[in-house]
Amino acid sequence: MADFKTASQTMMILLRFSRRLWVRVALMALLSVVAAVSALFLEEFIPKDLRARFQPDTVMPILTILASGMLAVSTFSLNVMVSAHNAAAAQATPRAHRILLADTTTQSVLATFIGAFVYALTSIILLRAGLDGGGSSVTVLIFTVAVVVLVILALLRWIDHLSDLGSMDATLRMTEAEARASLQLTRRAPALRASPLTAETLIPTEATPIPSPRSGYLQFIDVAHMHEAIKKSEARIYIHTAPGQFLLTGQPVAYATGLTEKQGKAVQNSLTIGQHRTFEQDATYGLLVLSEIASRALSPGINDPGTAIDVIARQERLLWNWAGAEEAKGDPKFPRIFVPELSRNEMIQSAFSSTARDGAGTIEVTCRLLHALRVLQDAPDPALAKAAARMSETARQYAEEALTLKSEKETMRQAHNAPRLG
């Protein structure tokens, strides 16, 4: 994920666009057509003896094999990708499907296969149409050799990637990476480099609400664009809705003072609202997706406590590293815009509440969860430590109700009351 600390909506849209599967495929296909057509314009630079030696019949069998082979490989690879994504959505969480769709390795490999097919097909059409001019066969052969090398490298890369495509390990690894990037943003750019909106922040009584232009999840706040819109005035904007929250059309998303109607429209246009939660600025979403994977693993149909324990360890590592990371210092870059601080309680709730509930009857999951929460109570961030302590008590209460054996309850209590490491 890109660094969004100075990002605009345009950068965000371009990044999302670039991570769509069809974009790379279309670009590679276009490049293939350009390579095939360019052979027509390079024939005058080919020596006459090479023109006589390499005729269209020399290249045609290679192109035919390449076209038919790449069509089959592309179809097979797409089927494998769809099957792997469906398996990941069924075993982990449906939210994992959108993460896997942005896998750059899969996109690059499929783009190479389809691009090679388009190149071979275009070259066959040009040669069969007699547009080669007698010399383009040489350049077509050179390009064909280059394409074959790219295909071989892509095949090797694809074989290695298929070893864990759609597996639980790969899904967890990619989800953790997305969660880490979102959390790191809050350290590099706390409150999106605006002034933090805290419980002590007083919103003036004369402030007017800024309604949400549409219903959906608040995905992205372009603070820089807002600042540009109000910099020549004394206006102040108090955004009380954090990225990731659901809004309804007309519901206040912020309050502002001193805004003109034009500036109010600019503020609304600075908000990206969509159908799904995304990772760019939503720091708790990755933690929530990981917890969904743990809950799915604990369901009776799957009954995989090992995956739930793995998720707890990943969550523990993410939160500990976040708490220990150095936060950017200095005055806010956008002092007249107020953005909510990241809620430590929401972080802990998103990470562990469902696991505490769904894993309460499994002693090994409960003990591992209590251990993680005990460690996080020694985190460098005091608010996060307090939230971890509250969640530890909640997990204990869940376990008291769910565990049936006295011995397991005693083991759980010992884990809950174990001395802290700090």
Short mmCIF file of C-alpha atoms in Angstrom, two decimals:
data_model
loop_
_atom_site.label_atom_id
_atom_site.label_comp_id
_atom_site.label_asym_id
_atom_site.label_seq_id
_atom_site.Cartn_x
_atom_site.Cartn_y
_atom_site.Cartn_z
CA MET A 1 0.00 0.00 0.00
CA ALA A 2 1.22 3.47 -0.82
CA ASP A 3 2.04 6.12 1.77
CA PHE A 4 -1.13 8.20 2.07
CA LYS A 5 0.17 10.83 4.47
CA THR A 6 0.14 13.45 1.68
CA ALA A 7 -2.10 11.57 -0.71
CA SER A 8 -5.01 13.09 -2.53
CA GLN A 9 -8.17 11.50 -3.83
CA THR A 10 -6.61 11.46 -7.30
CA MET A 11 -3.64 9.42 -6.09
CA MET A 12 -5.95 7.10 -4.21
CA ILE A 13 -8.16 6.54 -7.26
CA LEU A 14 -5.14 5.93 -9.49
CA LEU A 15 -3.71 3.40 -7.05
CA ARG A 16 -7.00 1.55 -6.81
CA PHE A 17 -7.29 1.60 -10.59
CA SER A 18 -3.79 0.21 -11.04
CA ARG A 19 -4.60 -2.72 -8.74
CA ARG A 20 -7.51 -3.92 -10.85
CA LEU A 21 -6.82 -7.17 -12.66
CA TRP A 22 -7.96 -6.07 -16.10
CA VAL A 23 -5.77 -2.95 -16.13
CA ARG A 24 -2.46 -4.80 -16.33
CA VAL A 25 -3.91 -7.29 -18.78
CA ALA A 26 -5.16 -4.50 -21.02
CA LEU A 27 -1.83 -2.64 -20.88
CA MET A 28 0.12 -5.78 -21.74
CA ALA A 29 -2.26 -6.58 -24.59
CA LEU A 30 -1.88 -3.04 -25.95
CA LEU A 31 1.89 -3.29 -25.70
CA SER A 32 1.74 -6.58 -27.58
CA VAL A 33 -0.21 -5.01 -30.44
CA VAL A 34 2.28 -2.12 -30.58
CA ALA A 35 5.20 -4.57 -30.70
CA ALA A 36 3.59 -6.56 -33.51
CA VAL A 37 2.72 -3.49 -35.59
CA SER A 38 6.10 -1.83 -35.01
CA ALA A 39 7.73 -4.70 -36.90
CA LEU A 40 6.28 -3.23 -40.09
CA PHE A 41 8.18 0.02 -39.58
CA LEU A 42 11.52 -1.57 -38.71
CA GLU A 43 11.97 -3.68 -41.82
CA GLU A 44 14.05 -1.05 -43.65
CA PHE A 45 16.77 -1.41 -40.99
CA ILE A 46 17.09 -5.16 -41.58
CA PRO A 47 20.04 -6.30 -43.77
CA LYS A 48 19.07 -7.92 -47.06
CA ASP A 49 20.77 -11.24 -46.28
CA LEU A 50 18.69 -11.59 -43.10
CA ARG A 51 15.53 -10.75 -45.02
CA ALA A 52 16.28 -13.55 -47.45
CA ARG A 53 17.09 -16.02 -44.70
CA PHE A 54 14.04 -15.45 -42.49
CA GLN A 55 10.71 -15.63 -44.25
CA PRO A 56 7.18 -15.58 -42.79
CA ASP A 57 7.03 -19.39 -42.98
CA THR A 58 9.95 -19.49 -40.53
CA VAL A 59 8.14 -17.55 -37.86
CA MET A 60 4.57 -18.74 -38.45
CA PRO A 61 4.85 -22.14 -36.66
CA ILE A 62 6.27 -20.49 -33.56
CA LEU A 63 3.50 -17.89 -33.49
CA THR A 64 0.85 -20.56 -33.98
CA ILE A 65 2.17 -22.62 -31.06
CA LEU A 66 2.45 -19.50 -28.91
CA ALA A 67 -1.10 -18.37 -29.67
CA SER A 68 -2.75 -21.74 -29.01
CA GLY A 69 -0.60 -22.48 -25.97
CA MET A 70 -1.14 -19.10 -24.30
CA LEU A 71 -4.89 -19.27 -24.85
CA ALA A 72 -5.03 -22.59 -22.99
CA VAL A 73 -2.66 -21.43 -20.24
CA SER A 74 -4.58 -18.18 -19.73
CA THR A 75 -7.90 -20.00 -19.44
CA PHE A 76 -6.46 -22.54 -17.02
CA SER A 77 -4.80 -19.83 -14.92
CA LEU A 78 -8.02 -17.83 -14.66
CA ASN A 79 -9.88 -20.94 -13.50
CA VAL A 80 -7.21 -21.60 -10.89
CA MET A 81 -7.35 -18.00 -9.68
CA VAL A 82 -11.15 -18.01 -9.35
CA SER A 83 -11.12 -21.36 -7.53
CA ALA A 84 -8.40 -20.19 -5.13
CA HIS A 85 -10.21 -16.94 -4.37
CA ASN A 86 -13.49 -18.73 -3.76
CA ALA A 87 -11.74 -21.18 -1.44
CA ALA A 88 -10.12 -18.34 0.50
CA ALA A 89 -13.47 -16.54 0.83
CA ALA A 90 -15.12 -19.74 2.09
CA GLN A 91 -12.39 -20.76 4.54
CA ALA A 92 -11.26 -17.33 5.75
CA THR A 93 -13.68 -14.45 5.15
CA PRO A 94 -15.41 -12.92 2.12
CA ARG A 95 -13.39 -9.75 2.73
CA ALA A 96 -10.22 -11.69 1.85
CA HIS A 97 -11.45 -12.00 -1.73
CA ARG A 98 -10.92 -8.27 -2.36
CA ILE A 99 -7.41 -8.48 -0.91
CA LEU A 100 -6.46 -11.40 -3.15
CA LEU A 101 -7.82 -9.61 -6.22
CA ALA A 102 -5.14 -6.96 -5.71
CA ASP A 103 -2.33 -9.55 -5.75
CA THR A 104 0.23 -8.05 -8.12
CA THR A 105 1.96 -11.36 -8.84
CA THR A 106 -1.23 -12.95 -10.16
CA GLN A 107 -2.02 -9.84 -12.17
CA SER A 108 1.44 -9.68 -13.75
CA VAL A 109 1.48 -13.38 -14.67
CA LEU A 110 -1.97 -13.31 -16.25
CA ALA A 111 -1.09 -10.11 -18.09
CA THR A 112 2.02 -11.80 -19.53
CA PHE A 113 0.06 -14.86 -20.70
CA ILE A 114 -2.75 -12.88 -22.30
CA GLY A 115 -0.32 -10.34 -23.72
CA ALA A 116 1.67 -13.14 -25.37
CA PHE A 117 -1.52 -14.54 -26.87
CA VAL A 118 -2.56 -11.15 -28.25
CA TYR A 119 0.93 -10.55 -29.66
CA ALA A 120 1.03 -13.92 -31.41
CA LEU A 121 -2.49 -13.51 -32.81
CA THR A 122 -1.76 -9.98 -34.07
CA SER A 123 1.49 -11.06 -35.70
CA ILE A 124 -0.23 -14.01 -37.43
CA ILE A 125 -2.89 -11.68 -38.84
CA LEU A 126 -0.28 -9.23 -40.14
CA LEU A 127 1.80 -11.94 -41.76
CA ARG A 128 -1.19 -13.75 -43.27
CA ALA A 129 -2.45 -10.45 -44.65
CA GLY A 130 0.83 -9.96 -46.50
CA LEU A 131 1.70 -6.76 -44.68
CA ASP A 132 5.16 -7.91 -43.70
CA GLY A 133 6.88 -6.16 -46.60
CA GLY A 134 9.48 -8.88 -46.86
CA GLY A 135 11.58 -7.78 -43.92
CA SER A 136 9.34 -7.66 -40.89
CA SER A 137 9.72 -11.41 -40.34
CA VAL A 138 13.12 -10.77 -38.79
CA THR A 139 11.80 -8.23 -36.27
CA VAL A 140 8.79 -10.43 -35.57
CA LEU A 141 11.15 -13.30 -34.80
CA ILE A 142 13.20 -11.10 -32.45
CA PHE A 143 10.09 -9.94 -30.63
CA THR A 144 8.81 -13.52 -30.51
CA VAL A 145 11.99 -14.75 -28.83
CA ALA A 146 11.66 -11.96 -26.26
CA VAL A 147 8.02 -12.87 -25.64
CA VAL A 148 8.90 -16.57 -25.22
CA VAL A 149 11.53 -15.64 -22.61
CA LEU A 150 8.95 -13.52 -20.73
CA VAL A 151 6.45 -16.38 -20.87
CA ILE A 152 8.97 -18.86 -19.47
CA LEU A 153 9.83 -16.51 -16.59
CA ALA A 154 6.13 -15.93 -15.92
CA LEU A 155 5.49 -19.69 -15.90
CA LEU A 156 8.24 -20.25 -13.34
CA ARG A 157 6.90 -17.42 -11.22
CA TRP A 158 3.34 -18.74 -11.55
CA ILE A 159 4.34 -22.27 -10.52
CA ASP A 160 6.00 -20.91 -7.40
CA HIS A 161 3.02 -18.68 -6.64
CA LEU A 162 0.51 -21.49 -7.08
CA SER A 163 2.08 -23.36 -4.16
CA ASP A 164 0.18 -21.17 -1.68
CA LEU A 165 -2.33 -19.21 -3.77
CA GLY A 166 -5.59 -19.10 -1.84
CA SER A 167 -4.11 -20.97 1.13
CA MET A 168 -4.81 -19.86 4.67
CA ASP A 169 -1.17 -18.87 5.19
CA ALA A 170 -1.16 -16.67 2.08
CA THR A 171 -4.49 -15.09 3.00
CA LEU A 172 -3.32 -14.32 6.52
CA ARG A 173 -0.01 -12.96 5.27
CA MET A 174 -1.64 -10.60 2.78
CA THR A 175 -4.29 -9.46 5.25
CA GLU A 176 -1.66 -8.79 7.90
CA ALA A 177 0.36 -6.74 5.41
CA GLU A 178 -2.66 -4.58 4.60
CA ALA A 179 -3.43 -4.13 8.29
CA ARG A 180 0.18 -3.19 9.04
CA ALA A 181 0.24 -0.53 6.33
CA SER A 182 -2.98 1.04 7.63
CA LEU A 183 -1.69 1.08 11.19
CA GLN A 184 1.67 2.55 10.19
CA LEU A 185 -0.14 5.45 8.53
CA THR A 186 -1.54 6.51 11.89
CA ARG A 187 2.01 6.77 13.24
CA ARG A 188 3.47 8.58 10.22
CA ALA A 189 0.48 10.90 9.91
CA PRO A 190 -1.51 11.02 13.16
CA ALA A 191 -4.99 12.43 12.61
CA LEU A 192 -4.06 12.59 8.89
CA ARG A 193 -1.75 15.51 9.82
CA ALA A 194 -4.74 17.58 10.87
CA SER A 195 -5.54 18.66 14.42
CA PRO A 196 -6.74 15.72 16.52
CA LEU A 197 -10.43 15.81 17.47
CA THR A 198 -10.57 14.66 21.08
CA ALA A 199 -13.14 14.68 23.86
CA GLU A 200 -11.68 18.01 24.99
CA THR A 201 -12.20 19.65 21.57
CA LEU A 202 -15.03 22.18 21.75
CA ILE A 203 -17.14 22.42 18.61
CA PRO A 204 -18.71 25.91 18.46
CA THR A 205 -22.47 26.03 18.92
CA GLU A 206 -22.83 28.06 15.73
CA ALA A 207 -21.10 25.36 13.66
CA THR A 208 -23.27 24.11 10.81
CA PRO A 209 -23.46 20.42 9.82
CA ILE A 210 -21.96 19.14 6.58
CA PRO A 211 -24.26 16.39 5.32
CA SER A 212 -23.04 13.20 3.71
CA PRO A 213 -23.63 13.41 -0.06
CA ARG A 214 -24.48 9.70 -0.28
CA SER A 215 -24.89 6.55 1.78
CA GLY A 216 -21.97 4.20 2.32
CA TYR A 217 -18.72 3.76 4.21
CA LEU A 218 -16.41 6.72 4.59
CA GLN A 219 -13.29 5.42 2.84
CA PHE A 220 -10.99 8.40 2.38
CA ILE A 221 -10.69 11.98 3.65
CA ASP A 222 -8.69 14.29 1.39
CA VAL A 223 -7.53 16.67 4.10
CA ALA A 224 -5.17 18.51 1.75
CA HIS A 225 -8.02 19.33 -0.62
CA MET A 226 -10.12 20.61 2.27
CA HIS A 227 -7.25 22.80 3.45
CA GLU A 228 -6.83 24.23 -0.04
CA ALA A 229 -10.53 25.10 -0.13
CA ILE A 230 -10.54 27.03 3.17
CA LYS A 231 -7.02 28.41 3.38
CA LYS A 232 -8.07 31.93 2.33
CA SER A 233 -10.75 32.12 4.99
CA GLU A 234 -11.07 31.66 8.73
CA ALA A 235 -13.21 28.56 8.39
CA ARG A 236 -12.75 25.54 10.62
CA ILE A 237 -13.88 22.00 9.94
CA TYR A 238 -14.62 19.43 12.65
CA ILE A 239 -14.84 15.94 11.12
CA HIS A 240 -16.38 13.73 13.78
CA THR A 241 -16.72 10.66 11.51
CA ALA A 242 -13.66 8.43 11.24
CA PRO A 243 -12.82 6.46 8.09
CA GLY A 244 -14.62 3.13 8.15
CA GLN A 245 -17.88 4.39 9.64
CA PHE A 246 -21.15 3.96 7.76
CA LEU A 247 -23.05 7.07 6.70
CA LEU A 248 -26.53 7.74 5.39
CA THR A 249 -27.40 10.40 2.86
CA GLY A 250 -27.88 13.71 4.65
CA GLN A 251 -26.37 12.47 7.92
CA PRO A 252 -23.84 14.97 9.35
CA VAL A 253 -20.30 13.84 8.64
CA ALA A 254 -18.69 17.01 10.02
CA TYR A 255 -19.41 20.45 11.41
CA ALA A 256 -17.89 23.69 10.20
CA THR A 257 -17.75 27.39 10.91
CA GLY A 258 -17.25 30.19 8.39
CA LEU A 259 -17.86 28.08 5.30
CA THR A 260 -19.37 29.45 2.12
CA GLU A 261 -21.68 27.28 0.05
CA LYS A 262 -18.88 26.70 -2.48
CA GLN A 263 -16.47 25.69 0.26
CA GLY A 264 -19.08 23.33 1.71
CA LYS A 265 -19.34 21.58 -1.66
CA ALA A 266 -15.55 21.33 -1.80
CA VAL A 267 -15.51 19.69 1.63
CA GLN A 268 -18.13 17.16 0.52
CA ASN A 269 -16.13 16.44 -2.63
CA SER A 270 -13.10 15.72 -0.44
CA LEU A 271 -14.87 12.71 1.05
CA THR A 272 -14.76 9.33 -0.70
CA ILE A 273 -17.79 7.24 0.25
CA GLY A 274 -18.22 3.73 -1.13
CA GLN A 275 -20.03 0.44 -0.66
CA HIS A 276 -17.20 -1.31 1.22
CA ARG A 277 -14.64 -0.51 3.88
CA THR A 278 -11.11 -0.11 2.53
CA PHE A 279 -7.63 -0.13 4.03
CA GLU A 280 -6.22 3.25 2.97
CA GLN A 281 -7.13 5.25 6.08
CA ASP A 282 -9.22 2.75 8.05
CA ALA A 283 -6.69 1.53 10.59
CA THR A 284 -9.01 -0.91 12.37
CA TYR A 285 -10.37 -2.63 9.26
CA GLY A 286 -7.39 -4.96 8.84
CA LEU A 287 -7.66 -5.99 12.49
CA LEU A 288 -11.35 -6.72 11.99
CA VAL A 289 -10.75 -8.84 8.89
CA LEU A 290 -8.16 -10.89 10.76
CA SER A 291 -10.59 -11.42 13.63
CA GLU A 292 -13.23 -12.59 11.13
CA ILE A 293 -10.79 -15.23 9.92
CA ALA A 294 -10.32 -16.39 13.51
CA SER A 295 -14.07 -16.54 14.07
CA ARG A 296 -14.59 -18.54 10.88
CA ALA A 297 -11.87 -20.97 11.99
CA LEU A 298 -13.65 -21.45 15.32
CA SER A 299 -17.00 -22.21 13.71
CA PRO A 300 -18.28 -25.79 14.18
CA GLY A 301 -18.08 -26.47 10.45
CA ILE A 302 -14.32 -25.77 10.33
CA ASN A 303 -13.19 -26.30 13.95
CA ASP A 304 -9.62 -25.08 13.46
CA PRO A 305 -8.40 -23.50 16.73
CA GLY A 306 -4.84 -23.50 15.39
CA THR A 307 -5.73 -20.81 12.85
CA ALA A 308 -7.43 -18.75 15.56
CA ILE A 309 -4.27 -18.96 17.68
CA ASP A 310 -2.18 -17.91 14.67
CA VAL A 311 -4.45 -14.89 14.15
CA ILE A 312 -4.14 -13.91 17.81
CA ALA A 313 -0.35 -13.97 17.48
CA ARG A 314 -0.48 -11.79 14.37
CA GLN A 315 -2.84 -9.32 16.04
CA GLU A 316 -0.60 -9.20 19.10
CA ARG A 317 2.44 -8.48 16.93
CA LEU A 318 0.66 -5.79 14.91
CA LEU A 319 -0.57 -3.93 17.98
CA TRP A 320 2.70 -4.25 19.90
CA ASN A 321 4.74 -2.96 16.97
CA TRP A 322 2.25 -0.15 16.43
CA ALA A 323 2.45 0.91 20.06
CA GLY A 324 6.24 0.83 19.96
CA ALA A 325 6.59 2.76 16.71
CA GLU A 326 7.63 6.39 16.97
CA GLU A 327 4.82 8.80 16.23
CA ALA A 328 5.48 11.76 13.95
CA LYS A 329 6.02 14.93 15.95
CA GLY A 330 5.47 18.57 15.17
CA ASP A 331 2.56 20.90 14.64
CA PRO A 332 -0.34 19.75 12.47
CA LYS A 333 0.01 20.60 8.81
CA PHE A 334 -3.71 21.40 8.60
CA PRO A 335 -4.43 23.10 11.95
CA ARG A 336 -7.95 24.36 11.11
CA ILE A 337 -9.20 20.88 10.24
CA PHE A 338 -9.98 18.46 13.05
CA VAL A 339 -9.99 14.67 12.52
CA PRO A 340 -10.80 12.00 15.15
CA GLU A 341 -7.89 10.29 16.83
CA LEU A 342 -7.55 6.55 16.41
CA SER A 343 -9.57 4.90 19.17
CA ARG A 344 -7.43 2.42 21.10
CA ASN A 345 -10.54 0.78 22.48
CA GLU A 346 -11.87 0.26 18.95
CA MET A 347 -8.53 -1.27 17.92
CA ILE A 348 -8.69 -3.84 20.71
CA GLN A 349 -12.38 -4.49 20.13
CA SER A 350 -11.87 -5.02 16.38
CA ALA A 351 -8.94 -7.34 17.00
CA PHE A 352 -10.16 -9.53 19.84
CA SER A 353 -13.84 -9.17 20.76
CA SER A 354 -15.18 -11.80 18.35
CA THR A 355 -12.36 -14.20 19.19
CA ALA A 356 -13.06 -13.77 22.92
CA ARG A 357 -16.71 -14.62 22.30
CA ASP A 358 -16.35 -17.43 19.74
CA GLY A 359 -13.29 -19.03 21.33
CA ALA A 360 -14.50 -18.87 24.92
CA GLY A 361 -15.29 -22.57 25.00
CA THR A 362 -11.87 -23.63 23.67
CA ILE A 363 -9.32 -23.55 26.46
CA GLU A 364 -6.22 -23.30 24.26
CA VAL A 365 -7.64 -20.32 22.36
CA THR A 366 -8.76 -18.59 25.54
CA CYS A 367 -5.37 -19.03 27.22
CA ARG A 368 -3.52 -17.73 24.14
CA LEU A 369 -5.84 -14.74 23.96
CA LEU A 370 -5.39 -13.93 27.64
CA HIS A 371 -1.62 -14.18 27.20
CA ALA A 372 -1.69 -11.74 24.27
CA LEU A 373 -3.84 -9.28 26.18
CA ARG A 374 -1.57 -9.55 29.23
CA VAL A 375 1.42 -8.67 27.02
CA LEU A 376 -0.41 -5.73 25.45
CA GLN A 377 -1.12 -4.34 28.91
CA ASP A 378 2.61 -3.53 29.00
CA ALA A 379 2.50 -1.76 25.62
CA PRO A 380 4.15 1.69 25.44
CA ASP A 381 0.78 3.26 24.59
CA PRO A 382 -1.13 3.74 27.89
CA ALA A 383 -4.57 3.97 26.28
CA LEU A 384 -3.99 0.75 24.35
CA ALA A 385 -2.81 -0.97 27.54
CA LYS A 386 -6.00 0.06 29.37
CA ALA A 387 -8.15 -1.19 26.50
CA ALA A 388 -6.29 -4.52 26.56
CA ALA A 389 -6.97 -4.84 30.30
CA ARG A 390 -10.70 -4.27 29.77
CA MET A 391 -10.77 -6.84 26.97
CA SER A 392 -8.92 -9.34 29.16
CA GLU A 393 -11.67 -9.09 31.76
CA THR A 394 -14.32 -9.49 29.05
CA ALA A 395 -12.57 -12.60 27.72
CA ARG A 396 -12.44 -14.04 31.25
CA GLN A 397 -16.17 -13.52 31.69
CA TYR A 398 -16.91 -15.19 28.36
CA ALA A 399 -14.75 -18.16 29.33
CA GLU A 400 -16.36 -18.50 32.76
CA GLU A 401 -19.72 -18.97 31.04
CA ALA A 402 -18.52 -21.22 28.19
CA LEU A 403 -16.07 -23.62 29.85
CA THR A 404 -17.64 -26.63 31.50
CA LEU A 405 -14.76 -28.42 33.23
CA LYS A 406 -13.54 -27.06 36.55
CA SER A 407 -9.96 -27.88 35.61
CA GLU A 408 -10.22 -25.80 32.44
CA LYS A 409 -11.74 -22.91 34.34
CA GLU A 410 -8.88 -23.05 36.82
CA THR A 411 -6.35 -23.07 33.98
CA MET A 412 -8.09 -20.07 32.43
CA ARG A 413 -8.05 -18.17 35.72
CA GLN A 414 -4.36 -18.82 36.15
CA ALA A 415 -3.75 -17.47 32.66
CA HIS A 416 -5.83 -14.39 33.42
CA ASN A 417 -4.17 -13.72 36.75
CA ALA A 418 -0.62 -14.52 35.64
CA PRO A 419 1.86 -11.77 36.51
CA ARG A 420 2.51 -9.21 33.82
CA LEU A 421 5.86 -9.25 32.10
CA GLY A 422 6.60 -5.58 32.49
#
